[in-house]
mmCIF file of C-alpha atoms in Angstrom:
data_model
loop_
_atom_site.group_PDB
_atom_site.id
_atom_site.type_symbol
_atom_site.label_atom_id
_atom_site.label_comp_id
_atom_site.label_asym_id
_atom_site.label_seq_id
_atom_site.Cartn_x
_atom_site.Cartn_y
_atom_site.Cartn_z
ATOM 1 C CA LEU A 1 141.864 -58.302 88.499
ATOM 2 C CA GLN A 2 141.749 -60.246 85.247
ATOM 3 C CA GLN A 3 140.936 -57.045 83.364
ATOM 4 C CA ARG A 4 143.929 -55.290 84.969
ATOM 5 C CA ARG A 5 146.169 -58.124 83.777
ATOM 6 C CA GLY A 6 144.858 -57.632 80.262
ATOM 7 C CA LEU A 7 143.107 -60.987 80.111
ATOM 8 C CA ARG A 8 140.058 -61.293 77.881
ATOM 9 C CA LEU A 9 136.900 -62.047 79.866
ATOM 10 C CA SER A 10 134.334 -64.412 78.366
ATOM 11 C CA ALA A 11 130.794 -63.132 77.756
ATOM 12 C CA PRO A 12 128.080 -64.137 80.226
ATOM 13 C CA ALA A 13 126.953 -67.687 79.560
ATOM 14 C CA ALA A 14 123.702 -67.738 77.570
ATOM 15 C CA ILE A 15 121.972 -71.032 76.868
ATOM 16 C CA GLN A 16 119.207 -72.252 74.580
ATOM 17 C CA VAL A 17 115.972 -72.959 76.462
ATOM 18 C CA THR A 18 112.573 -73.887 75.053
ATOM 19 C CA VAL A 19 109.490 -71.942 76.103
ATOM 20 C CA ARG A 20 108.162 -75.163 77.672
ATOM 21 C CA ASP A 21 111.241 -75.531 79.878
ATOM 22 C CA ALA A 22 111.218 -71.826 80.774
ATOM 23 C CA LEU A 23 107.626 -72.103 82.022
ATOM 24 C CA ASN A 24 108.510 -75.260 83.931
ATOM 25 C CA GLN A 25 111.452 -73.490 85.586
ATOM 26 C CA ALA A 26 109.243 -70.568 86.596
ATOM 27 C CA LEU A 27 106.627 -72.825 88.172
ATOM 28 C CA ASP A 28 109.272 -74.892 89.960
ATOM 29 C CA GLU A 29 111.026 -71.831 91.369
ATOM 30 C CA GLU A 30 107.810 -70.177 92.552
ATOM 31 C CA LEU A 31 106.434 -73.383 94.118
ATOM 32 C CA GLU A 32 109.738 -73.677 96.003
ATOM 33 C CA ARG A 33 109.856 -69.993 96.974
ATOM 34 C CA ASP A 34 106.330 -69.586 98.348
ATOM 35 C CA GLU A 35 104.353 -72.378 99.987
ATOM 36 C CA ARG A 36 101.097 -70.560 99.148
ATOM 37 C CA VAL A 37 101.618 -71.218 95.429
ATOM 38 C CA PHE A 38 99.886 -74.262 93.994
ATOM 39 C CA LEU A 39 99.016 -75.510 90.507
ATOM 40 C CA LEU A 40 95.707 -77.021 89.419
ATOM 41 C CA GLY A 41 94.101 -78.035 86.147
ATOM 42 C CA GLU A 42 93.358 -80.977 83.886
ATOM 43 C CA GLU A 43 96.221 -83.526 83.758
ATOM 44 C CA VAL A 44 98.757 -81.168 85.373
ATOM 45 C CA ALA A 45 99.880 -83.678 88.027
ATOM 46 C CA GLN A 46 100.324 -87.379 87.311
ATOM 47 C CA TYR A 47 100.430 -86.932 83.518
ATOM 48 C CA ASP A 48 102.958 -84.047 83.831
ATOM 49 C CA GLY A 49 100.617 -81.671 81.991
ATOM 50 C CA ALA A 50 98.929 -81.935 78.597
ATOM 51 C CA TYR A 51 101.871 -79.982 77.124
ATOM 52 C CA LYS A 52 104.450 -81.138 79.744
ATOM 53 C CA ILE A 53 104.704 -77.650 81.229
ATOM 54 C CA SER A 54 104.343 -79.114 84.739
ATOM 55 C CA ARG A 55 106.718 -82.020 84.087
ATOM 56 C CA GLY A 56 108.160 -83.408 87.333
ATOM 57 C CA LEU A 57 106.354 -80.996 89.637
ATOM 58 C CA TRP A 58 103.809 -83.468 91.070
ATOM 59 C CA LYS A 59 106.565 -85.897 92.001
ATOM 60 C CA LYS A 60 108.520 -83.091 93.643
ATOM 61 C CA TYR A 61 105.738 -81.222 95.480
ATOM 62 C CA GLY A 62 102.952 -83.781 95.919
ATOM 63 C CA ASP A 63 99.166 -83.832 95.776
ATOM 64 C CA LYS A 64 98.546 -80.669 97.805
ATOM 65 C CA ARG A 65 100.630 -78.403 95.571
ATOM 66 C CA VAL A 66 99.965 -79.903 92.108
ATOM 67 C CA ILE A 67 96.346 -80.956 91.712
ATOM 68 C CA ASP A 68 94.608 -82.860 88.922
ATOM 69 C CA THR A 69 91.045 -81.667 88.376
ATOM 70 C CA PRO A 70 87.961 -83.067 86.639
ATOM 71 C CA ILE A 71 87.045 -81.725 83.198
ATOM 72 C CA SER A 72 85.088 -78.830 84.679
ATOM 73 C CA GLU A 73 86.605 -75.413 84.000
ATOM 74 C CA MET A 74 83.912 -73.517 85.899
ATOM 75 C CA GLY A 75 84.435 -75.783 88.899
ATOM 76 C CA PHE A 76 88.206 -75.715 89.241
ATOM 77 C CA ALA A 77 88.454 -72.025 88.261
ATOM 78 C CA GLY A 78 85.964 -71.274 91.022
ATOM 79 C CA ILE A 79 87.990 -73.305 93.524
ATOM 80 C CA ALA A 80 91.115 -71.392 92.486
ATOM 81 C CA VAL A 81 89.430 -67.980 92.817
ATOM 82 C CA GLY A 82 88.132 -68.891 96.267
ATOM 83 C CA ALA A 83 91.607 -70.000 97.315
ATOM 84 C CA ALA A 84 93.078 -66.709 96.068
ATOM 85 C CA MET A 85 90.545 -64.775 98.141
ATOM 86 C CA VAL A 86 92.045 -66.322 101.287
ATOM 87 C CA TRP A 87 95.598 -65.417 100.199
ATOM 88 C CA LEU A 88 96.745 -68.589 98.558
ATOM 89 C CA ARG A 89 98.374 -68.091 95.146
ATOM 90 C CA PRO A 90 96.832 -70.544 92.685
ATOM 91 C CA VAL A 91 98.053 -71.073 89.138
ATOM 92 C CA CYS A 92 95.041 -72.286 87.179
ATOM 93 C CA GLU A 93 95.855 -74.001 83.874
ATOM 94 C CA PHE A 94 93.324 -74.159 81.050
ATOM 95 C CA MET A 95 94.128 -76.871 78.524
ATOM 96 C CA THR A 96 93.348 -74.185 75.960
ATOM 97 C CA PHE A 97 91.942 -70.723 76.514
ATOM 98 C CA ASN A 98 89.046 -71.653 74.237
ATOM 99 C CA PHE A 99 87.848 -73.718 77.202
ATOM 100 C CA SER A 100 88.157 -70.712 79.506
ATOM 101 C CA MET A 101 84.782 -69.619 78.145
ATOM 102 C CA GLN A 102 83.333 -72.336 80.379
ATOM 103 C CA ALA A 103 84.827 -70.449 83.345
ATOM 104 C CA ILE A 104 84.476 -66.860 82.187
ATOM 105 C CA ASP A 105 82.019 -66.004 84.968
ATOM 106 C CA GLN A 106 84.694 -66.957 87.505
ATOM 107 C CA VAL A 107 87.470 -65.107 85.663
ATOM 108 C CA ILE A 108 85.540 -61.856 85.149
ATOM 109 C CA ASN A 109 82.711 -61.639 87.698
ATOM 110 C CA SER A 110 84.574 -63.326 90.555
ATOM 111 C CA ALA A 111 88.306 -62.673 90.044
ATOM 112 C CA ALA A 112 88.535 -59.416 88.083
ATOM 113 C CA LYS A 113 85.857 -57.421 89.905
ATOM 114 C CA THR A 114 86.282 -58.501 93.539
ATOM 115 C CA CYS A 115 89.162 -56.205 94.527
ATOM 116 C CA TYR A 116 87.273 -53.159 93.209
ATOM 117 C CA MET A 117 83.921 -54.220 94.682
ATOM 118 C CA SER A 118 85.512 -54.839 98.090
ATOM 119 C CA ALA A 119 87.201 -51.404 98.066
ATOM 120 C CA GLY A 120 90.583 -53.124 97.894
ATOM 121 C CA SER A 121 90.121 -55.300 100.967
ATOM 122 C CA ILE A 122 90.049 -58.591 99.013
ATOM 123 C CA PRO A 123 92.936 -58.950 96.559
ATOM 124 C CA VAL A 124 92.756 -61.986 94.267
ATOM 125 C CA PRO A 125 96.337 -63.151 93.531
ATOM 126 C CA ILE A 126 95.641 -65.770 90.865
ATOM 127 C CA VAL A 127 97.143 -66.698 87.494
ATOM 128 C CA PHE A 128 95.043 -68.169 84.697
ATOM 129 C CA ARG A 129 97.436 -69.614 82.120
ATOM 130 C CA GLY A 130 97.530 -71.928 79.110
ATOM 131 C CA PRO A 131 97.798 -71.976 75.310
ATOM 132 C CA ASN A 132 95.945 -69.253 73.404
ATOM 133 C CA GLY A 133 95.330 -68.578 69.729
ATOM 134 C CA ALA A 134 95.890 -70.859 66.777
ATOM 135 C CA SER A 135 97.668 -74.170 67.047
ATOM 136 C CA ALA A 136 98.054 -76.504 64.048
ATOM 137 C CA GLY A 137 95.135 -78.380 62.533
ATOM 138 C CA VAL A 138 92.753 -78.037 65.466
ATOM 139 C CA ALA A 139 90.080 -75.900 63.757
ATOM 140 C CA ALA A 140 87.719 -73.262 65.095
ATOM 141 C CA GLN A 141 86.970 -74.499 68.613
ATOM 142 C CA HIS A 142 90.647 -74.640 69.603
ATOM 143 C CA SER A 143 92.183 -71.710 67.712
ATOM 144 C CA GLN A 144 90.761 -68.441 69.034
ATOM 145 C CA CYS A 145 92.899 -65.615 70.406
ATOM 146 C CA PHE A 146 91.525 -64.137 73.644
ATOM 147 C CA ALA A 147 93.925 -61.206 73.998
ATOM 148 C CA ALA A 148 91.257 -58.667 73.053
ATOM 149 C CA TRP A 149 88.579 -60.396 75.185
ATOM 150 C CA TYR A 150 90.541 -60.346 78.415
ATOM 151 C CA GLY A 151 92.378 -57.123 77.607
ATOM 152 C CA HIS A 152 88.937 -55.461 77.513
ATOM 153 C CA CYS A 153 88.229 -56.142 81.200
ATOM 154 C CA PRO A 154 89.301 -53.833 84.042
ATOM 155 C CA GLY A 155 90.590 -55.706 87.074
ATOM 156 C CA LEU A 156 92.697 -58.111 85.043
ATOM 157 C CA LYS A 157 96.313 -57.936 83.962
ATOM 158 C CA VAL A 158 96.948 -59.727 80.671
ATOM 159 C CA VAL A 159 100.368 -60.900 79.461
ATOM 160 C CA SER A 160 101.318 -62.585 76.187
ATOM 161 C CA PRO A 161 104.919 -63.885 75.985
ATOM 162 C CA TRP A 162 106.973 -64.641 72.896
ATOM 163 C CA SER A 163 110.436 -65.869 73.927
ATOM 164 C CA ALA A 164 111.628 -68.195 76.698
ATOM 165 C CA GLU A 165 112.752 -65.175 78.741
ATOM 166 C CA ASP A 166 109.323 -63.601 78.294
ATOM 167 C CA ALA A 167 107.647 -66.801 79.431
ATOM 168 C CA LYS A 168 109.745 -67.272 82.543
ATOM 169 C CA GLY A 169 109.926 -63.637 83.615
ATOM 170 C CA LEU A 170 106.261 -62.853 83.036
ATOM 171 C CA LEU A 171 104.988 -66.031 84.735
ATOM 172 C CA LYS A 172 107.079 -65.357 87.829
ATOM 173 C CA ALA A 173 105.863 -61.738 87.911
ATOM 174 C CA ALA A 174 102.265 -62.909 87.458
ATOM 175 C CA ILE A 175 102.475 -65.390 90.344
ATOM 176 C CA ARG A 176 103.889 -62.706 92.645
ATOM 177 C CA ASP A 177 101.284 -60.099 91.637
ATOM 178 C CA ASP A 178 98.343 -59.453 93.975
ATOM 179 C CA ASN A 179 95.971 -59.000 91.028
ATOM 180 C CA PRO A 180 94.416 -61.670 88.811
ATOM 181 C CA VAL A 181 96.648 -62.201 85.771
ATOM 182 C CA VAL A 182 95.707 -63.927 82.524
ATOM 183 C CA MET A 183 98.766 -65.406 80.789
ATOM 184 C CA LEU A 184 98.181 -66.190 77.117
ATOM 185 C CA GLU A 185 100.811 -68.583 75.772
ATOM 186 C CA SER A 186 101.248 -70.074 72.297
ATOM 187 C CA GLU A 187 101.170 -73.850 71.910
ATOM 188 C CA LEU A 188 103.236 -73.520 68.732
ATOM 189 C CA LEU A 189 106.053 -71.864 70.709
ATOM 190 C CA TYR A 190 106.313 -74.448 73.504
ATOM 191 C CA GLY A 191 108.989 -76.488 71.738
ATOM 192 C CA VAL A 192 110.856 -73.515 70.237
ATOM 193 C CA PRO A 193 114.303 -72.802 71.764
ATOM 194 C CA PHE A 194 115.376 -69.232 72.515
ATOM 195 C CA GLU A 195 118.599 -67.841 73.909
ATOM 196 C CA MET A 196 118.267 -67.207 77.634
ATOM 197 C CA SER A 197 120.687 -64.812 79.293
ATOM 198 C CA GLU A 198 122.631 -65.599 82.450
ATOM 199 C CA GLN A 199 120.420 -63.179 84.382
ATOM 200 C CA ALA A 200 117.250 -64.920 83.168
ATOM 201 C CA GLN A 201 118.546 -68.209 84.521
ATOM 202 C CA THR A 202 118.522 -66.895 88.096
ATOM 203 C CA LYS A 203 115.662 -67.484 90.539
ATOM 204 C CA ASP A 204 115.113 -63.751 91.057
ATOM 205 C CA PHE A 205 114.523 -62.972 87.378
ATOM 206 C CA VAL A 206 111.167 -61.297 86.692
ATOM 207 C CA ILE A 207 109.909 -59.133 83.835
ATOM 208 C CA PRO A 208 107.760 -56.178 84.942
ATOM 209 C CA ILE A 209 104.160 -56.497 83.819
ATOM 210 C CA GLY A 210 103.217 -53.569 81.581
ATOM 211 C CA LYS A 211 106.569 -53.031 79.877
ATOM 212 C CA ALA A 212 107.168 -53.754 76.185
ATOM 213 C CA LYS A 213 110.548 -54.703 74.702
ATOM 214 C CA ILE A 214 112.186 -53.410 71.539
ATOM 215 C CA GLU A 215 113.459 -56.608 69.905
ATOM 216 C CA LYS A 216 115.057 -54.834 66.931
ATOM 217 C CA GLN A 217 115.960 -51.187 66.388
ATOM 218 C CA GLY A 218 114.888 -49.543 63.150
ATOM 219 C CA THR A 219 114.199 -46.179 61.547
ATOM 220 C CA HIS A 220 111.612 -46.618 58.784
ATOM 221 C CA VAL A 221 108.568 -48.329 60.305
ATOM 222 C CA THR A 222 107.367 -49.587 63.700
ATOM 223 C CA LEU A 223 106.072 -53.169 63.897
ATOM 224 C CA VAL A 224 104.109 -53.993 67.067
ATOM 225 C CA ALA A 225 103.100 -57.567 67.911
ATOM 226 C CA HIS A 226 102.641 -60.006 70.768
ATOM 227 C CA SER A 227 103.136 -63.749 71.171
ATOM 228 C CA ARG A 228 104.059 -65.811 68.070
ATOM 229 C CA PRO A 229 103.610 -62.957 65.522
ATOM 230 C CA VAL A 230 106.664 -61.255 67.097
ATOM 231 C CA GLY A 231 108.749 -63.965 65.433
ATOM 232 C CA HIS A 232 107.004 -63.339 62.116
ATOM 233 C CA CYS A 233 107.816 -59.638 62.470
ATOM 234 C CA MET A 234 111.486 -60.439 63.062
ATOM 235 C CA GLU A 235 111.515 -62.592 59.917
ATOM 236 C CA ALA A 236 109.752 -59.892 57.893
ATOM 237 C CA ALA A 237 112.226 -57.305 59.192
ATOM 238 C CA ALA A 238 115.112 -59.472 57.996
ATOM 239 C CA VAL A 239 113.531 -59.743 54.519
ATOM 240 C CA LEU A 240 112.846 -56.001 54.323
ATOM 241 C CA SER A 241 116.343 -55.125 55.547
ATOM 242 C CA LYS A 242 117.731 -56.633 52.337
ATOM 243 C CA GLU A 243 115.602 -54.115 50.442
ATOM 244 C CA GLY A 244 116.856 -51.175 52.497
ATOM 245 C CA VAL A 245 113.870 -50.946 54.861
ATOM 246 C CA GLU A 246 114.799 -50.998 58.556
ATOM 247 C CA CYS A 247 111.921 -52.056 60.819
ATOM 248 C CA GLU A 248 111.729 -51.424 64.547
ATOM 249 C CA VAL A 249 110.099 -54.481 66.126
ATOM 250 C CA ILE A 250 108.281 -54.079 69.446
ATOM 251 C CA ASN A 251 107.343 -57.146 71.490
ATOM 252 C CA LEU A 252 104.315 -55.910 73.403
ATOM 253 C CA ARG A 253 104.612 -58.604 76.129
ATOM 254 C CA THR A 254 101.679 -57.152 78.074
ATOM 255 C CA ILE A 255 98.226 -56.499 76.638
ATOM 256 C CA ARG A 256 96.838 -54.852 79.782
ATOM 257 C CA PRO A 257 98.207 -52.527 81.036
ATOM 258 C CA MET A 258 99.510 -51.597 77.579
ATOM 259 C CA ASP A 259 102.912 -49.905 77.258
ATOM 260 C CA ILE A 260 101.732 -47.332 74.752
ATOM 261 C CA GLU A 261 104.627 -44.998 75.668
ATOM 262 C CA THR A 262 107.177 -47.326 74.056
ATOM 263 C CA VAL A 263 105.041 -47.554 70.918
ATOM 264 C CA GLU A 264 104.592 -43.771 70.790
ATOM 265 C CA ALA A 265 108.329 -43.139 71.125
ATOM 266 C CA SER A 266 108.995 -45.548 68.269
ATOM 267 C CA VAL A 267 106.347 -43.984 66.013
ATOM 268 C CA VAL A 268 107.829 -40.536 66.681
ATOM 269 C CA LYS A 269 111.121 -41.936 65.369
ATOM 270 C CA THR A 270 109.895 -43.990 62.389
ATOM 271 C CA ASN A 271 106.744 -42.057 61.374
ATOM 272 C CA HIS A 272 104.989 -45.281 60.342
ATOM 273 C CA LEU A 273 103.068 -47.983 62.245
ATOM 274 C CA VAL A 274 102.045 -51.580 61.446
ATOM 275 C CA THR A 275 100.364 -53.769 64.073
ATOM 276 C CA VAL A 276 100.390 -57.569 63.815
ATOM 277 C CA GLU A 277 98.235 -60.092 65.710
ATOM 278 C CA GLY A 278 96.757 -63.548 65.265
ATOM 279 C CA GLY A 279 93.312 -62.544 66.507
ATOM 280 C CA TRP A 280 90.304 -61.260 64.608
ATOM 281 C CA PRO A 281 90.370 -57.682 63.288
ATOM 282 C CA GLN A 282 87.226 -56.184 64.812
ATOM 283 C CA PHE A 283 87.845 -54.614 68.257
ATOM 284 C CA GLY A 284 91.295 -56.255 68.326
ATOM 285 C CA VAL A 285 94.579 -55.425 70.027
ATOM 286 C CA GLY A 286 95.824 -53.675 66.882
ATOM 287 C CA ALA A 287 92.665 -51.582 66.776
ATOM 288 C CA GLU A 288 93.324 -50.448 70.355
ATOM 289 C CA ILE A 289 96.959 -49.556 69.570
ATOM 290 C CA CYS A 290 95.890 -47.542 66.509
ATOM 291 C CA ALA A 291 93.236 -45.706 68.519
ATOM 292 C CA ARG A 292 95.672 -44.871 71.315
ATOM 293 C CA ILE A 293 98.222 -43.543 68.798
ATOM 294 C CA MET A 294 95.539 -41.465 67.079
ATOM 295 C CA GLU A 295 94.442 -39.980 70.413
ATOM 296 C CA GLY A 296 97.970 -39.221 71.625
ATOM 297 C CA PRO A 297 100.918 -37.009 70.721
ATOM 298 C CA ALA A 298 102.497 -39.505 68.292
ATOM 299 C CA PHE A 299 99.623 -39.055 65.810
ATOM 300 C CA ASN A 300 101.167 -35.815 64.515
ATOM 301 C CA TYR A 301 104.336 -37.717 63.582
ATOM 302 C CA LEU A 302 102.623 -40.289 61.344
ATOM 303 C CA ASP A 303 103.408 -39.826 57.655
ATOM 304 C CA ALA A 304 100.791 -42.402 56.584
ATOM 305 C CA PRO A 305 97.798 -44.213 58.092
ATOM 306 C CA ALA A 306 98.590 -47.076 60.444
ATOM 307 C CA VAL A 307 98.097 -50.553 58.954
ATOM 308 C CA ARG A 308 96.752 -53.613 60.792
ATOM 309 C CA VAL A 309 97.718 -57.220 60.005
ATOM 310 C CA THR A 310 95.310 -59.658 61.681
ATOM 311 C CA GLY A 311 93.791 -63.077 61.461
ATOM 312 C CA ALA A 312 90.967 -63.501 58.957
ATOM 313 C CA ASP A 313 87.479 -62.537 60.145
ATOM 314 C CA VAL A 314 86.259 -66.158 60.086
ATOM 315 C CA PRO A 315 86.183 -69.117 62.485
ATOM 316 C CA MET A 316 89.430 -71.018 61.942
ATOM 317 C CA PRO A 317 89.163 -73.587 59.102
ATOM 318 C CA TYR A 318 90.539 -77.099 59.545
ATOM 319 C CA ALA A 319 92.182 -77.525 56.121
ATOM 320 C CA LYS A 320 95.868 -76.575 56.257
ATOM 321 C CA ILE A 321 95.883 -74.298 53.196
ATOM 322 C CA LEU A 322 92.856 -72.409 54.536
ATOM 323 C CA GLU A 323 94.370 -72.246 58.013
ATOM 324 C CA ASP A 324 97.588 -70.750 56.617
ATOM 325 C CA ASN A 325 95.557 -68.071 54.865
ATOM 326 C CA SER A 326 93.599 -67.276 58.039
ATOM 327 C CA ILE A 327 96.576 -66.273 60.207
ATOM 328 C CA PRO A 328 99.251 -63.645 59.480
ATOM 329 C CA GLN A 329 102.261 -64.838 57.495
ATOM 330 C CA VAL A 330 105.610 -63.136 56.901
ATOM 331 C CA LYS A 331 104.534 -62.167 53.386
ATOM 332 C CA ASP A 332 101.476 -60.387 54.802
ATOM 333 C CA ILE A 333 103.663 -58.277 57.087
ATOM 334 C CA VAL A 334 106.057 -57.416 54.242
ATOM 335 C CA PHE A 335 103.080 -56.357 52.111
ATOM 336 C CA ALA A 336 101.652 -54.222 54.957
ATOM 337 C CA VAL A 337 104.988 -52.474 55.513
ATOM 338 C CA LYS A 338 105.304 -51.635 51.827
ATOM 339 C CA LYS A 339 101.721 -50.351 51.855
ATOM 340 C CA ALA A 340 102.482 -48.111 54.869
ATOM 341 C CA LEU A 341 105.654 -46.808 53.212
ATOM 342 C CA ASN A 342 103.991 -46.509 49.784
ATOM 343 C CA ILE A 343 106.671 -48.578 48.050
#
C-alpha cells in the first residue's frame, strides 16, 4: 500500500553484532527450541564461559542444561558422545581446539565412526565447538589450526565461520544436524562486530552446512579462505582494487563437505586461484582445494598455477614479531595475487 502511494520504504533493519553475541544468541535459541540440547565444558556455566559465549545461559536454563565440567577433555567429550547416542543433542565446548587432542579418540573413534559402523542405526547428533587456530601471544600449544585434521575424517562435518551471521547460522545448523559437527571458531573474531541482516536476527535463521559464500564479486583472481583469513582477503582485495585488480573472495564456511562447485565456477570466470589459510602448508585445506581444482573441469580454465598462502611450517613462536611472520598477513595475499597474475 505504501509503495502504491509512492512512499519510500526503509531498507530492512540491519544491526551490528559481535561474533560472541551471535554465538550466544544461537545457543540461547536452540536451548529454548529443543529440550534435548544441552551445553557442557570447562567454565561454561557459573563463570559464563571462558570467552563469555555462554553468558547468561546457566542462570536461564540451570544445572541440567548448562554443565560445568572438570578439566578432563576425554572425560566430558565421552559423556557428550554417549548422550548423543541416546538422542540428546550436546554442545561440547573445548576451551581451545588444541586441547581437543586430549579427546580425539572420542571425537574420531566414537563420534565420527559410529553411524557408519552401526549401519546408520546410531546417529550421533553432537557439536564440538570452541576457538581454533592462532590467538595473540599464546605460543605453540594454543595456536594450531585443526581444519585439515578434522576435515580429513569421514563421518564428521566441519564448519569454520568468519562473520557473525556465519557463526549464528552455522551453529544453529550444526545443533540441528544428526551428524557430529566440529565448529572451528576464531578467538580473535569473538569481539569483532559484523552487520547482521534482519533475516539473520530471526530464530529460524540457519546457514546450510556445505555451502560457501561469495563475499565479493571479481573478475581477475579467485581468493578462497575460511575463518579470520576471509577478512584479510577482503582487505587485500580492497588494496588490489586500487591497482585495477578485482578479486573474487569466497568464504568457504564449511571445510567438510567442501563446496568445490562454487570455487570451480569462480575459477572458470577469473582463470586464477589463490587459497589462504592460517594452518600449516603440508596436507592443508589449500592443498585439498588445489588438488580438487586440478582433478576437475576448472583446471582447463587456469591461466597460471594456483598459489597457496598459509601459516609458516613451524610451531607458533611466542614473540610478537615472529608470530606476525608465522600467520598470513594482507601483504602476503597481495604478493600471492600478483605472483598468480604475473604482475
